[in-house]
XYZ file of C-alpha atoms in Angstrom:
772
model
C 0.082 0.106 -0.016
C 1.272 3.834 -0.686
C 0.796 4.667 2.827
C 3.522 2.388 3.849
C 6.132 4.339 2.146
C 9.257 4.907 3.874
C 10.600 8.165 5.645
C 14.283 9.238 4.502
C 16.573 8.037 7.379
C 14.260 5.833 8.742
C 15.657 2.752 7.374
C 18.763 1.030 6.586
C 19.500 1.888 2.845
C 20.572 -1.301 0.929
C 23.804 0.302 -0.270
C 26.380 3.188 -0.316
C 26.887 4.748 -3.672
C 30.661 4.667 -3.471
C 32.321 7.790 -1.917
C 35.397 9.393 -3.173
C 37.151 11.592 -1.109
C 39.380 14.734 -2.103
C 41.024 17.528 -0.070
C 38.761 20.044 1.375
C 38.842 23.412 -0.155
C 40.402 26.436 1.164
C 38.352 28.895 -1.030
C 34.790 29.175 -2.630
C 33.444 29.794 -6.191
C 36.206 30.351 -9.186
C 35.601 29.074 -12.384
C 34.634 25.552 -11.118
C 31.656 27.234 -9.659
C 30.740 28.547 -13.133
C 31.276 25.127 -14.720
C 29.037 23.008 -12.110
C 26.238 25.939 -12.870
C 26.541 25.527 -16.626
C 26.739 21.954 -16.502
C 23.452 21.528 -14.739
C 21.672 24.307 -16.793
C 22.527 22.576 -20.212
C 22.057 19.121 -18.950
C 18.871 19.440 -16.792
C 16.193 20.617 -19.178
C 17.346 19.434 -22.592
C 16.962 23.099 -24.212
C 19.984 25.159 -23.575
C 18.717 28.296 -24.978
C 15.654 28.055 -22.457
C 17.815 27.849 -19.533
C 20.636 30.491 -20.560
C 17.746 33.250 -21.844
C 16.343 32.953 -18.138
C 19.810 33.088 -16.505
C 20.190 36.293 -17.989
C 16.891 37.495 -16.423
C 17.547 36.218 -13.088
C 17.839 38.939 -10.364
C 17.935 41.489 -13.040
C 15.304 44.621 -13.226
C 12.260 43.495 -15.321
C 13.358 39.493 -14.575
C 12.478 37.380 -11.859
C 13.637 36.533 -8.335
C 15.935 33.608 -7.540
C 13.967 30.918 -5.764
C 16.833 30.062 -3.437
C 18.433 32.158 -0.729
C 17.067 35.672 0.304
C 20.625 37.968 -0.021
C 19.854 41.358 -1.526
C 20.493 42.083 -5.096
C 22.473 45.468 -4.953
C 20.968 48.749 -5.304
C 23.048 50.366 -8.011
C 25.872 48.008 -8.925
C 24.667 44.895 -9.934
C 26.014 42.905 -12.904
C 23.992 43.065 -15.993
C 24.970 39.460 -17.180
C 25.371 37.126 -13.984
C 23.869 38.232 -10.821
C 23.430 34.936 -9.732
C 25.257 32.265 -7.974
C 26.052 28.501 -8.621
C 23.207 27.201 -6.306
C 20.743 29.987 -8.112
C 21.609 28.501 -11.693
C 20.975 24.862 -10.419
C 17.595 25.954 -8.928
C 17.040 27.561 -12.457
C 18.098 24.226 -14.050
C 15.660 22.117 -12.066
C 12.560 24.484 -12.471
C 13.141 25.188 -16.011
C 13.247 21.632 -17.283
C 11.437 20.848 -20.148
C 10.458 17.228 -18.480
C 7.209 16.839 -17.413
C 4.899 14.298 -15.352
C 1.628 13.871 -16.739
C -1.094 11.269 -16.226
C 0.704 8.562 -18.117
C 3.763 9.019 -15.792
C 1.963 8.655 -12.707
C -0.413 5.509 -14.184
C 3.313 4.085 -15.073
C 4.771 4.667 -11.589
C 3.393 3.494 -8.149
C 3.640 5.704 -4.998
C 5.552 2.662 -3.708
C 7.993 2.892 -6.600
C 8.231 6.549 -6.566
C 8.828 6.463 -2.706
C 11.771 4.368 -3.007
C 13.611 7.058 -4.865
C 16.073 8.999 -3.396
C 15.463 12.811 -2.965
C 17.683 13.227 -5.826
C 16.357 10.860 -8.051
C 12.793 12.246 -7.506
C 13.769 15.988 -8.579
C 14.996 14.786 -11.616
C 12.132 13.393 -12.857
C 10.648 16.617 -14.066
C 7.952 19.170 -13.527
C 4.465 18.065 -12.144
C 2.228 18.697 -15.223
C -1.360 18.505 -14.033
C -3.384 17.955 -10.756
C -3.372 14.401 -9.495
C -5.284 12.479 -6.763
C -4.477 9.399 -4.718
C -7.578 7.730 -3.261
C -8.014 6.102 0.072
C -6.239 2.834 -0.536
C -4.908 3.610 -3.952
C -1.498 2.745 -5.302
C -1.420 5.177 -8.244
C -1.723 9.038 -8.164
C -4.657 9.570 -10.967
C -5.754 13.014 -12.873
C -8.298 14.889 -11.482
C -9.639 18.223 -12.833
C -8.647 21.493 -11.033
C -12.461 21.879 -10.124
C -12.760 18.631 -8.826
C -9.864 18.686 -6.806
C -11.176 22.027 -5.156
C -14.273 20.364 -4.313
C -12.550 17.625 -2.721
C -10.471 19.648 -0.562
C -13.461 21.731 0.179
C -15.420 18.794 1.418
C -13.013 17.827 3.619
C -12.383 21.499 5.104
C -16.155 22.281 5.545
C -16.811 18.502 7.277
C -14.313 19.180 9.920
C -15.738 19.666 13.286
C -13.637 22.980 13.619
C -11.196 24.979 11.445
C -8.641 24.175 13.838
C -8.557 20.592 12.552
C -7.037 21.968 9.435
C -3.072 23.395 9.280
C -1.653 25.429 6.414
C 1.816 25.410 5.942
C 3.634 28.047 3.886
C 7.164 27.601 2.215
C 9.792 30.598 2.001
C 9.229 30.362 -1.704
C 5.787 31.790 -1.929
C 5.201 35.325 -3.034
C 4.015 38.223 -1.021
C 0.916 38.258 -3.014
C 0.030 34.326 -2.783
C 1.083 34.360 1.241
C -1.276 37.471 1.752
C -4.386 35.799 -0.044
C -3.394 32.691 1.753
C -3.673 33.807 5.195
C -6.650 35.804 4.376
C -8.546 32.827 2.991
C -7.199 30.708 6.044
C -8.327 33.336 8.548
C -11.937 33.818 6.845
C -12.160 30.114 7.265
C -11.612 30.628 10.684
C -7.977 29.356 12.056
C -4.480 30.573 12.899
C -2.855 27.124 12.121
C -0.228 28.982 9.754
C 2.841 27.070 10.700
C 5.652 27.782 8.002
C 9.175 27.287 7.345
C 10.375 30.467 9.479
C 9.213 28.101 12.532
C 12.181 26.148 11.694
C 14.874 28.587 10.786
C 15.048 32.332 12.064
C 12.082 31.826 14.350
C 14.603 32.369 17.087
C 15.914 35.117 15.509
C 12.456 37.022 15.362
C 11.606 36.207 18.963
C 15.021 37.465 20.243
C 15.130 40.523 18.249
C 11.497 41.559 18.887
C 12.069 41.428 22.619
C 15.803 43.384 22.112
C 15.401 45.842 19.762
C 11.553 45.849 18.946
C 11.550 44.390 15.733
C 12.032 40.784 14.560
C 14.344 41.690 11.108
C 18.025 42.687 10.741
C 18.893 46.299 10.752
C 21.765 46.660 7.952
C 21.413 47.499 4.285
C 23.948 45.996 1.675
C 25.566 49.215 1.410
C 26.510 49.147 4.949
C 28.963 46.214 4.378
C 30.806 48.391 2.080
C 31.149 50.878 4.961
C 32.186 49.125 7.979
C 35.469 48.054 9.669
C 34.609 44.463 11.189
C 31.968 41.891 9.711
C 31.211 38.742 12.121
C 29.860 35.787 10.281
C 29.121 33.079 12.818
C 27.026 30.121 12.507
C 26.202 30.541 8.613
C 28.400 28.925 5.846
C 27.992 31.554 2.966
C 29.874 29.762 0.334
C 27.161 27.316 0.152
C 24.080 28.735 1.828
C 24.467 32.413 0.530
C 26.964 32.433 -2.243
C 26.497 36.064 -3.528
C 27.021 37.114 0.107
C 30.682 36.458 -1.052
C 30.739 39.265 -3.526
C 29.655 41.514 -0.620
C 32.376 40.163 1.751
C 35.002 40.867 -1.147
C 34.122 44.317 -1.375
C 33.846 44.915 2.241
C 37.578 43.637 2.274
C 38.812 45.954 -0.565
C 37.255 48.645 1.449
C 39.477 47.729 4.353
C 37.141 45.889 6.558
C 38.374 43.065 8.663
C 36.244 39.670 9.016
C 36.017 37.262 11.957
C 34.700 33.835 11.223
C 32.978 31.711 13.926
C 32.020 28.107 13.219
C 32.780 24.488 14.233
C 33.700 23.681 10.786
C 36.311 25.277 8.687
C 34.506 26.229 5.765
C 35.592 27.244 2.254
C 33.483 30.355 1.718
C 34.419 31.582 5.268
C 38.221 31.357 4.159
C 38.530 32.952 0.603
C 36.577 33.636 -2.600
C 37.802 33.381 -6.279
C 35.148 35.656 -7.701
C 34.685 34.499 -11.288
C 33.333 37.523 -12.737
C 36.683 39.370 -12.052
C 39.675 38.814 -14.389
C 41.635 37.870 -11.199
C 39.221 35.296 -10.046
C 38.732 33.855 -13.299
C 42.596 33.339 -13.472
C 42.318 31.597 -10.231
C 43.483 34.314 -7.421
C 41.422 34.381 -4.610
C 40.432 37.275 -1.800
C 41.168 36.168 1.643
C 38.231 36.614 3.674
C 38.431 35.688 7.332
C 41.382 37.723 9.072
C 40.431 35.810 12.358
C 38.963 32.066 12.363
C 37.371 31.210 15.595
C 36.569 27.298 15.584
C 34.027 27.409 18.571
C 32.521 24.251 19.721
C 29.102 23.172 18.731
C 26.949 25.720 20.972
C 29.712 27.323 22.432
C 28.875 30.528 20.815
C 27.164 31.897 24.097
C 30.441 31.454 25.986
C 32.443 33.040 23.227
C 30.201 36.226 23.087
C 30.351 36.879 26.622
C 34.191 36.147 26.751
C 34.574 38.948 24.241
C 32.208 41.271 26.292
C 34.227 40.446 29.286
C 37.477 41.305 27.774
C 35.854 44.538 26.185
C 34.388 45.413 29.569
C 38.087 45.140 31.185
C 39.349 47.133 28.345
C 36.765 49.914 29.027
C 37.302 50.058 32.689
C 41.193 50.793 31.598
C 40.461 53.273 29.067
C 36.896 54.682 30.134
C 34.535 56.115 27.490
C 37.067 54.738 24.963
C 35.839 51.004 24.133
C 31.936 51.441 25.021
C 29.604 53.758 23.302
C 28.085 55.340 26.757
C 26.167 58.252 25.038
C 24.220 55.381 22.772
C 23.775 53.317 25.954
C 22.398 55.764 28.275
C 19.993 57.399 25.564
C 19.165 54.293 23.947
C 19.150 51.334 26.029
C 17.679 49.908 29.224
C 19.256 47.333 31.679
C 22.739 48.118 31.294
C 23.999 48.119 34.819
C 22.084 44.561 35.563
C 23.640 43.320 32.539
C 27.234 44.360 33.604
C 26.810 42.987 36.653
C 25.920 39.530 35.562
C 28.698 39.579 33.248
C 31.380 40.301 35.972
C 30.389 37.169 37.570
C 32.254 35.090 34.776
C 35.996 34.204 34.467
C 37.364 34.820 31.257
C 39.417 31.370 31.441
C 36.304 29.334 31.869
C 34.322 31.294 29.091
C 37.252 30.276 26.616
C 37.293 26.543 28.048
C 33.475 26.523 27.292
C 33.684 27.881 24.167
C 36.620 25.484 22.924
C 38.577 28.875 21.300
C 41.898 29.700 22.915
C 42.047 32.418 24.973
C 44.800 34.283 22.980
C 42.167 34.218 19.670
C 39.451 35.591 21.444
C 41.729 38.509 22.605
C 42.362 39.259 18.886
C 38.605 39.232 18.267
C 38.104 42.078 21.422
C 41.151 43.762 19.982
C 39.405 43.956 16.668
C 36.287 45.338 18.194
C 37.512 47.809 20.572
C 38.428 51.125 18.889
C 35.166 50.827 16.453
C 31.572 50.947 16.505
C 31.106 50.114 12.784
C 30.447 46.522 13.250
C 28.102 44.177 11.539
C 27.207 40.613 12.958
C 25.723 38.107 10.759
C 24.328 34.858 11.803
C 22.143 31.835 10.569
C 21.093 28.382 11.555
C 24.173 27.548 13.326
C 23.041 30.034 16.171
C 19.207 29.739 15.883
C 18.702 25.967 15.913
C 19.799 25.386 19.424
C 17.929 25.253 22.998
C 19.060 28.510 23.999
C 19.060 29.809 20.399
C 16.763 33.033 21.405
C 19.343 33.750 24.470
C 22.482 33.611 22.087
C 20.748 35.907 19.674
C 20.011 38.319 22.339
C 23.542 38.137 23.700
C 24.630 39.120 19.857
C 22.664 41.915 19.991
C 23.961 42.682 23.756
C 27.246 43.289 21.893
C 26.101 45.570 19.443
C 24.484 47.492 22.138
C 27.529 47.463 24.174
C 29.288 49.080 21.027
C 26.622 51.386 19.716
C 26.691 49.052 16.836
C 23.025 49.477 15.713
C 21.453 52.666 13.817
C 24.427 53.940 11.991
C 26.233 53.517 8.676
C 28.237 50.411 8.585
C 27.103 48.834 11.575
C 24.060 46.411 12.652
C 22.502 43.005 13.082
C 22.201 40.914 10.162
C 20.298 37.448 10.479
C 20.834 36.110 7.053
C 17.826 34.246 5.729
C 17.691 31.090 4.030
C 15.111 31.012 1.409
C 13.874 33.984 -0.693
C 11.062 35.219 0.837
C 10.628 33.591 4.243
C 10.971 37.211 5.552
C 8.226 38.616 3.152
C 5.689 35.637 4.230
C 5.868 36.909 7.854
C 5.252 40.238 6.732
C 2.394 39.283 4.852
C 0.704 37.917 7.936
C 2.024 34.104 7.762
C 2.071 33.687 11.489
C 0.615 31.200 13.958
C 0.720 33.991 16.622
C -0.624 37.164 14.906
C -0.508 40.442 17.026
C -3.748 41.711 18.078
C -3.347 44.999 16.017
C -2.541 42.917 12.581
C -6.047 41.111 13.277
C -8.105 44.177 14.196
C -6.832 45.745 10.550
C -7.986 42.601 8.601
C -11.376 43.101 10.472
C -11.547 46.954 9.609
C -10.532 46.461 5.739
C -12.372 43.271 5.114
C -15.402 43.362 7.799
C -14.915 39.433 8.945
C -13.865 38.414 12.358
C -10.701 36.832 12.173
C -9.691 33.984 14.753
C -8.202 35.318 17.919
C -6.771 32.240 19.323
C -3.231 31.585 18.511
C -2.679 28.501 15.971
C 0.082 25.583 15.640
C 3.510 26.000 14.516
C 5.505 23.475 12.564
C 5.962 21.123 15.768
C 2.694 21.567 17.383
C 1.133 20.663 13.913
C 3.170 17.247 14.270
C 2.269 16.603 17.618
C -1.355 17.564 16.633
C -1.490 14.902 14.212
C -0.597 12.370 16.466
C -3.586 13.469 19.054
C -6.008 13.365 16.374
C -6.504 16.855 16.247
C -5.233 17.580 12.992
C -7.250 16.055 10.120
C -6.355 18.071 7.022
C -2.730 19.182 6.116
C -2.431 21.677 3.338
C 1.336 22.796 2.352
C 1.858 25.793 0.156
C 5.116 24.652 -1.232
C 8.277 23.354 0.479
C 8.824 19.456 1.464
C 7.540 19.235 4.793
C 8.568 15.703 5.533
C 12.223 16.230 4.874
C 12.287 19.443 6.501
C 10.909 18.500 9.898
C 12.533 17.105 12.600
C 11.968 13.496 13.986
C 11.272 11.872 10.477
C 9.602 8.841 11.488
C 7.368 10.604 13.982
C 6.459 13.309 11.491
C 5.714 10.548 8.722
C 3.361 8.582 11.009
C 1.817 12.012 11.929
C 1.136 12.793 8.176
C -0.171 8.931 7.384
C -2.945 10.136 10.198
C -4.419 12.637 8.528
C -7.643 12.481 6.329
C -6.395 14.474 3.584
C -2.926 16.042 2.747
C -2.481 18.529 -0.124
C 0.767 19.686 -1.608
C 1.092 22.689 -3.992
C 4.268 21.673 -5.727
C 6.475 22.197 -8.762
C 8.233 19.002 -8.747
C 8.235 15.774 -6.673
C 9.368 15.381 -3.466
C 9.240 13.051 -0.114
C 6.151 14.463 1.101
C 4.028 13.413 -1.891
C 4.656 9.781 -0.800
C 4.208 10.145 2.534
C 0.640 11.155 3.027
C -2.564 11.210 4.537
C -5.755 8.704 3.923
C -6.147 10.741 0.674
C -3.989 12.778 -1.024
C -3.676 15.742 -3.958
C -0.897 17.526 -5.614
C -1.858 20.668 -7.329
C 0.729 21.865 -9.628
C 2.029 25.505 -9.763
C 4.273 27.878 -11.735
C 7.997 28.307 -10.780
C 9.396 31.597 -10.000
C 10.922 31.674 -13.773
C 7.372 30.978 -15.475
C 5.360 33.470 -17.104
C 2.119 34.273 -15.517
C -0.529 35.305 -17.895
C -4.125 36.787 -16.751
C -6.339 37.799 -19.385
C -3.515 38.529 -21.679
C -1.515 40.518 -19.056
C 1.601 39.383 -17.793
C 1.571 39.590 -13.733
C 4.220 40.219 -11.519
C 4.628 39.293 -7.785
C 7.034 40.496 -5.372
C 9.494 39.291 -2.490
C 11.150 40.641 0.553
C 14.760 39.805 0.910
C 17.043 39.604 4.227
C 17.571 43.327 4.514
C 13.597 44.616 4.171
C 13.791 45.391 0.343
C 10.408 44.808 -1.780
C 11.251 43.909 -5.113
C 9.126 42.646 -8.176
C 9.251 39.543 -9.861
C 7.988 38.754 -13.402
C 8.811 35.204 -14.850
C 10.097 34.751 -18.462
C 9.743 31.349 -19.225
C 6.390 29.606 -21.012
C 5.053 27.114 -18.862
C 5.634 23.486 -19.848
C 2.003 22.541 -19.136
C -1.504 24.662 -19.787
C -2.820 22.790 -16.479
C -0.108 24.854 -14.281
C -1.752 27.736 -12.120
C -0.010 30.458 -10.114
C -0.266 29.821 -6.242
C -2.356 33.241 -6.076
C -4.954 31.948 -8.319
C -4.764 28.489 -6.742
C -5.433 29.965 -3.435
C -8.426 32.489 -4.750
C -10.295 29.880 -6.525
C -9.896 27.176 -3.398
C -11.315 30.196 -1.335
C -14.244 30.328 -3.529
C -14.745 26.817 -3.401
C -14.700 26.637 0.442
C -16.116 29.607 1.437
C -18.747 29.914 -0.915
C -21.360 33.037 -0.778
C -20.417 33.519 3.001
C -17.087 34.909 1.880
C -16.760 38.696 2.116
C -13.696 38.944 0.085
C -13.716 39.545 -3.930
C -11.700 36.549 -4.732
C -12.279 37.306 -8.379
C -10.911 40.573 -8.723
C -7.900 39.358 -6.889
C -7.477 36.604 -9.789
C -8.165 39.435 -12.334
C -4.747 41.260 -11.331
C -2.513 41.206 -8.912
C -2.448 44.861 -8.654
C -5.862 44.712 -6.529
C -3.967 42.651 -4.025
C -1.557 45.051 -3.529
C -3.803 47.690 -3.264
C -5.393 45.929 -0.242
C -2.024 45.008 1.559
C -0.952 48.486 1.683
C -4.654 48.942 3.267
C -3.640 46.419 6.008
C 0.133 46.130 6.330
C 2.388 49.513 7.566
C 5.299 50.288 5.234
C 3.333 49.237 1.778
C 2.159 52.951 0.774
C 1.811 53.162 -3.162
C 2.920 49.445 -3.268
C 2.278 49.379 -6.977
C 4.064 51.974 -8.083
C 7.234 51.371 -5.603
C 7.372 47.655 -6.428
C 7.887 48.478 -10.036
C 10.887 50.800 -9.293
C 14.139 49.301 -10.638
C 15.383 48.491 -7.200
C 12.015 48.370 -5.202
C 11.644 49.815 -1.827
C 12.656 49.462 1.681
C 10.143 48.744 4.485
C 10.468 50.966 7.271
C 13.014 49.473 10.197
C 12.868 51.697 13.318
C 16.115 50.582 14.539
C 18.007 51.123 11.451
C 17.308 54.854 12.216
C 18.272 54.593 15.871
C 14.594 53.996 17.216
C 13.796 50.872 19.229
C 10.056 50.141 19.435
C 10.017 48.409 22.804
C 7.129 49.942 24.507
C 7.747 48.000 28.053
C 11.242 49.200 28.040
C 10.609 53.199 27.334
C 11.249 52.441 23.395
C 14.624 51.600 24.295
C 16.555 48.624 23.239
C 17.114 46.017 25.980
C 20.202 44.214 27.438
C 19.044 40.763 28.217
C 20.821 38.596 30.811
C 21.318 34.501 30.180
C 23.321 31.967 31.708
C 25.493 29.371 29.647
C 24.024 26.336 28.458
C 24.862 23.082 30.472
C 26.103 20.075 28.430
C 26.329 16.795 29.969
C 27.963 14.269 27.319
C 28.094 10.761 28.291
C 31.694 9.149 27.660
C 30.490 7.615 24.408
C 28.394 10.549 23.090
C 29.164 13.283 20.695
C 27.392 16.474 19.540
C 26.160 16.398 16.010
C 24.815 19.255 13.973
C 23.182 18.886 10.739
C 24.226 20.695 7.750
C 23.922 21.144 3.885
C 26.306 19.736 0.933
C 27.097 22.334 -1.470
C 24.973 20.356 -4.060
C 21.972 21.095 -1.895
C 19.246 23.821 -1.123
C 17.346 23.362 1.955
C 15.733 19.919 1.171
C 16.508 19.921 -2.721
C 19.394 17.957 -3.541
C 20.987 18.504 -6.854
C 23.644 16.271 -6.809
C 25.775 13.782 -4.454
C 28.943 16.100 -4.319
C 30.145 18.338 -1.596
C 33.329 19.553 -3.386
C 34.075 22.169 -0.882
C 34.578 19.624 1.874
C 35.821 16.844 -0.553
C 32.888 14.585 -0.577
C 32.275 12.940 -3.836
C 29.139 10.635 -4.963
C 27.889 10.240 -1.427
C 25.557 11.988 1.007
C 25.636 9.572 4.272
C 28.499 10.496 5.805
C 29.471 11.494 9.347
C 32.308 14.340 9.554
C 34.733 13.183 12.865
C 37.473 14.689 14.578
C 40.553 12.276 13.824
C 41.309 11.962 17.498
C 37.442 10.698 18.339
C 37.874 8.334 15.198
C 40.780 6.486 16.648
C 39.476 6.309 20.527
C 36.283 4.971 18.906
C 38.452 2.168 17.363
C 37.185 3.412 13.920
C 38.928 4.574 10.984
C 38.158 6.432 7.894
C 35.966 4.887 5.552
C 34.033 2.548 8.491
C 30.374 1.943 7.694
C 28.544 3.156 11.339
C 25.155 3.468 12.357
C 24.193 6.571 14.639
C 21.586 6.331 17.730
C 20.073 9.430 19.469
C 18.436 8.967 22.771
C 15.863 11.514 24.160
C 13.418 11.289 27.252
C 13.829 7.836 26.855
C 13.328 7.141 23.201
C 15.455 5.856 20.861
C 16.255 6.969 17.165
C 18.534 5.465 14.548
C 19.864 6.583 11.264
C 21.714 3.620 9.872
C 24.800 3.246 7.564
C 27.006 6.428 7.612
C 30.657 6.369 6.408
C 33.175 8.282 8.881
C 35.034 11.049 7.360
C 37.843 12.252 9.344
C 37.684 16.217 9.187
C 38.751 19.481 10.832
C 35.950 19.579 13.428
C 36.614 20.176 17.491
C 36.637 16.919 19.525
C 33.481 15.199 20.385
C 31.833 17.333 17.627
C 30.569 15.854 14.430
C 28.375 16.856 11.469
C 26.068 15.379 8.987
C 23.763 16.073 6.375
C 20.163 16.483 6.325
C 17.200 15.234 5.824
C 19.273 12.261 5.960
C 19.871 12.647 10.047
C 16.809 14.523 10.608
C 15.547 11.182 11.907
C 17.651 11.720 14.845
C 16.222 15.133 15.747
C 13.755 14.969 18.643
C 10.687 16.558 18.089
C 10.669 17.676 21.755
C 13.867 19.191 21.525
C 13.170 22.843 20.590
C 14.601 26.290 21.271
C 13.080 27.993 24.335
C 10.323 30.739 23.509
C 10.693 30.012 19.700
C 9.932 26.422 19.612
C 12.639 25.649 16.792
C 13.794 22.320 16.361
C 17.477 21.925 17.557
C 18.771 20.569 14.498
C 22.229 21.810 15.275
C 22.938 20.009 18.486
C 21.928 16.508 18.820
C 23.162 14.009 21.396
C 24.570 10.906 19.535
C 26.177 7.499 20.024
C 28.090 6.129 17.110
C 28.467 2.268 16.590
C 29.899 0.194 13.759
C 27.310 -0.766 11.019
C 25.489 -4.037 11.566
C 25.238 -6.056 8.484
C 21.446 -7.218 7.996
């Protein structure tokens, strides 16, 4: 039966693919990145001109926004030919393919057969070309008309005892326009169950910064990178996860900036950059990036930041008014004295030991920060996905506040988002815990009473499935099963649903681990033309720095059965809500300008949306801390110093810390290939990076096959058959790729306050693989 499809990582794979190891790289990009990108574009879709045409329009004015990371486009100096990275080109190649999956494909391939494919193999099959439906007990997806699909979904939703028995997930790819009408439909339907991918990544950031500085977003612009003295990059790997950031770091270095890298792994993209768009880079010469590389232990970041703060405080006592910005502290912050009292209780040597970084190196970092306030601090999942993720981000904010490094050129906080519109989703009210004033505004503009009770986030949704409280799961994009923690537990939850619905461009694991009934609705990719009544539509996205820009596809869709996410939502809303709806969904379908007209009535900062979004560089949303103002009413509109202790870890003698990471041939859960050339891994993903001393102590050797076990609250989780790879990583620390090891991440291990799964710190045991 199709419902027995296995979850990734939950079972013993039949064999490994034949791993090949090379020396890890000490630089990123170069002509090898160009070659890899072009290889994917030329080989994937079978029509080189189609892919190349689209590449020239990606991240360009009048073109479309890259569907991968959220790094901003330059305001004034973007390349006219190649404003994209290797992973962006790979993402385009996959969505621009001419290969399509029609009724014949699904008739010839059962759910069980497709579920047996790897994630990489699934994605290579092509674009989903028409709506398909899996009946209860069915073995094959079968064609279904759009109207019948809508009616089937409406029947399920309207048959629930409460709207709260349905959850509506959102991927970061979803545009502002689709996100806005999606949350509008869901709230008029009657629930705030709007889990989204942010719950699993930067939820800790939004929670921490909202409490510290009054806004859950970063405070810098791209131009700040070109006018700063020090950039700290922590818990982030830009070479793989945000490659276009390397250009900004290179330009910062040329302008005199110093870079401090903080990471448990020595990552190529933090060490040096060969810019293939320059003669120097094309000839193989690199720009050194990190001036100081602090190889912190997993979750040692809090101790490291406190150590730097303590050293700066000692320097301030020796040179009063020379290190800390006391004018800024006195005028703009609250809680300074209490914070300093707590800080002085620590010993810097103990903090260095907890961080796993030599004190001499920490002193170097403090010396680099002492004489300037033009400091930018960047971070990503290596910080957010810990139990103390919120507290660590608040500590990052504390460091910036001590230096007065917010609200001035060349300074600020920079959480780097991982998906192209994940920040825009939240701005468009995709949130399970909306604010009262946001709901009041919806009621004022539309006239219906939105639900006031908080909804389910991702982890709560998974648990609600198991509790029988969630009967329908609807996903706007994404690959929910492969993105979430505790894969086997999540898979079992999805199978308990009466109906699962996925709006998708290509096949993924979530299509084959499903509810009693399942529907797949095919949609446009970002690069596809969206034409309504003969008029090409635009959508818009918000990048990591709060810039909203238009996106307009340039490729003819591979099938006339595709619809945009925006149209799908509006048509579904009509089918589900019928005449009781007070929203004019037909108006929204007719032209997306009508959606943007209403967005500006509901959400502050979008005044004159339709005109400004068509400007070449788009427009910046309001950001009070960027101007030195902090909307924190509870603290007198001042930024707040926060106090937190160090995390406590008790590793058993045979336990290790494990963090999940991406390979270079991967974007989020999309697997483009089996190589990770920067780390020297080829033709395999089931690897575990270990310190060479740990390998010897455990009686293992490079190339050994091992099984991984995690134990949490009395439950054992297992991921079988991984290859041991020696790597430059701190002792007792390990790293593995996700989604293969998401099966080891306990659903109950979450960040305090944000409820984000702790995928960057899992306690594991390693045993030699047992052959079946």
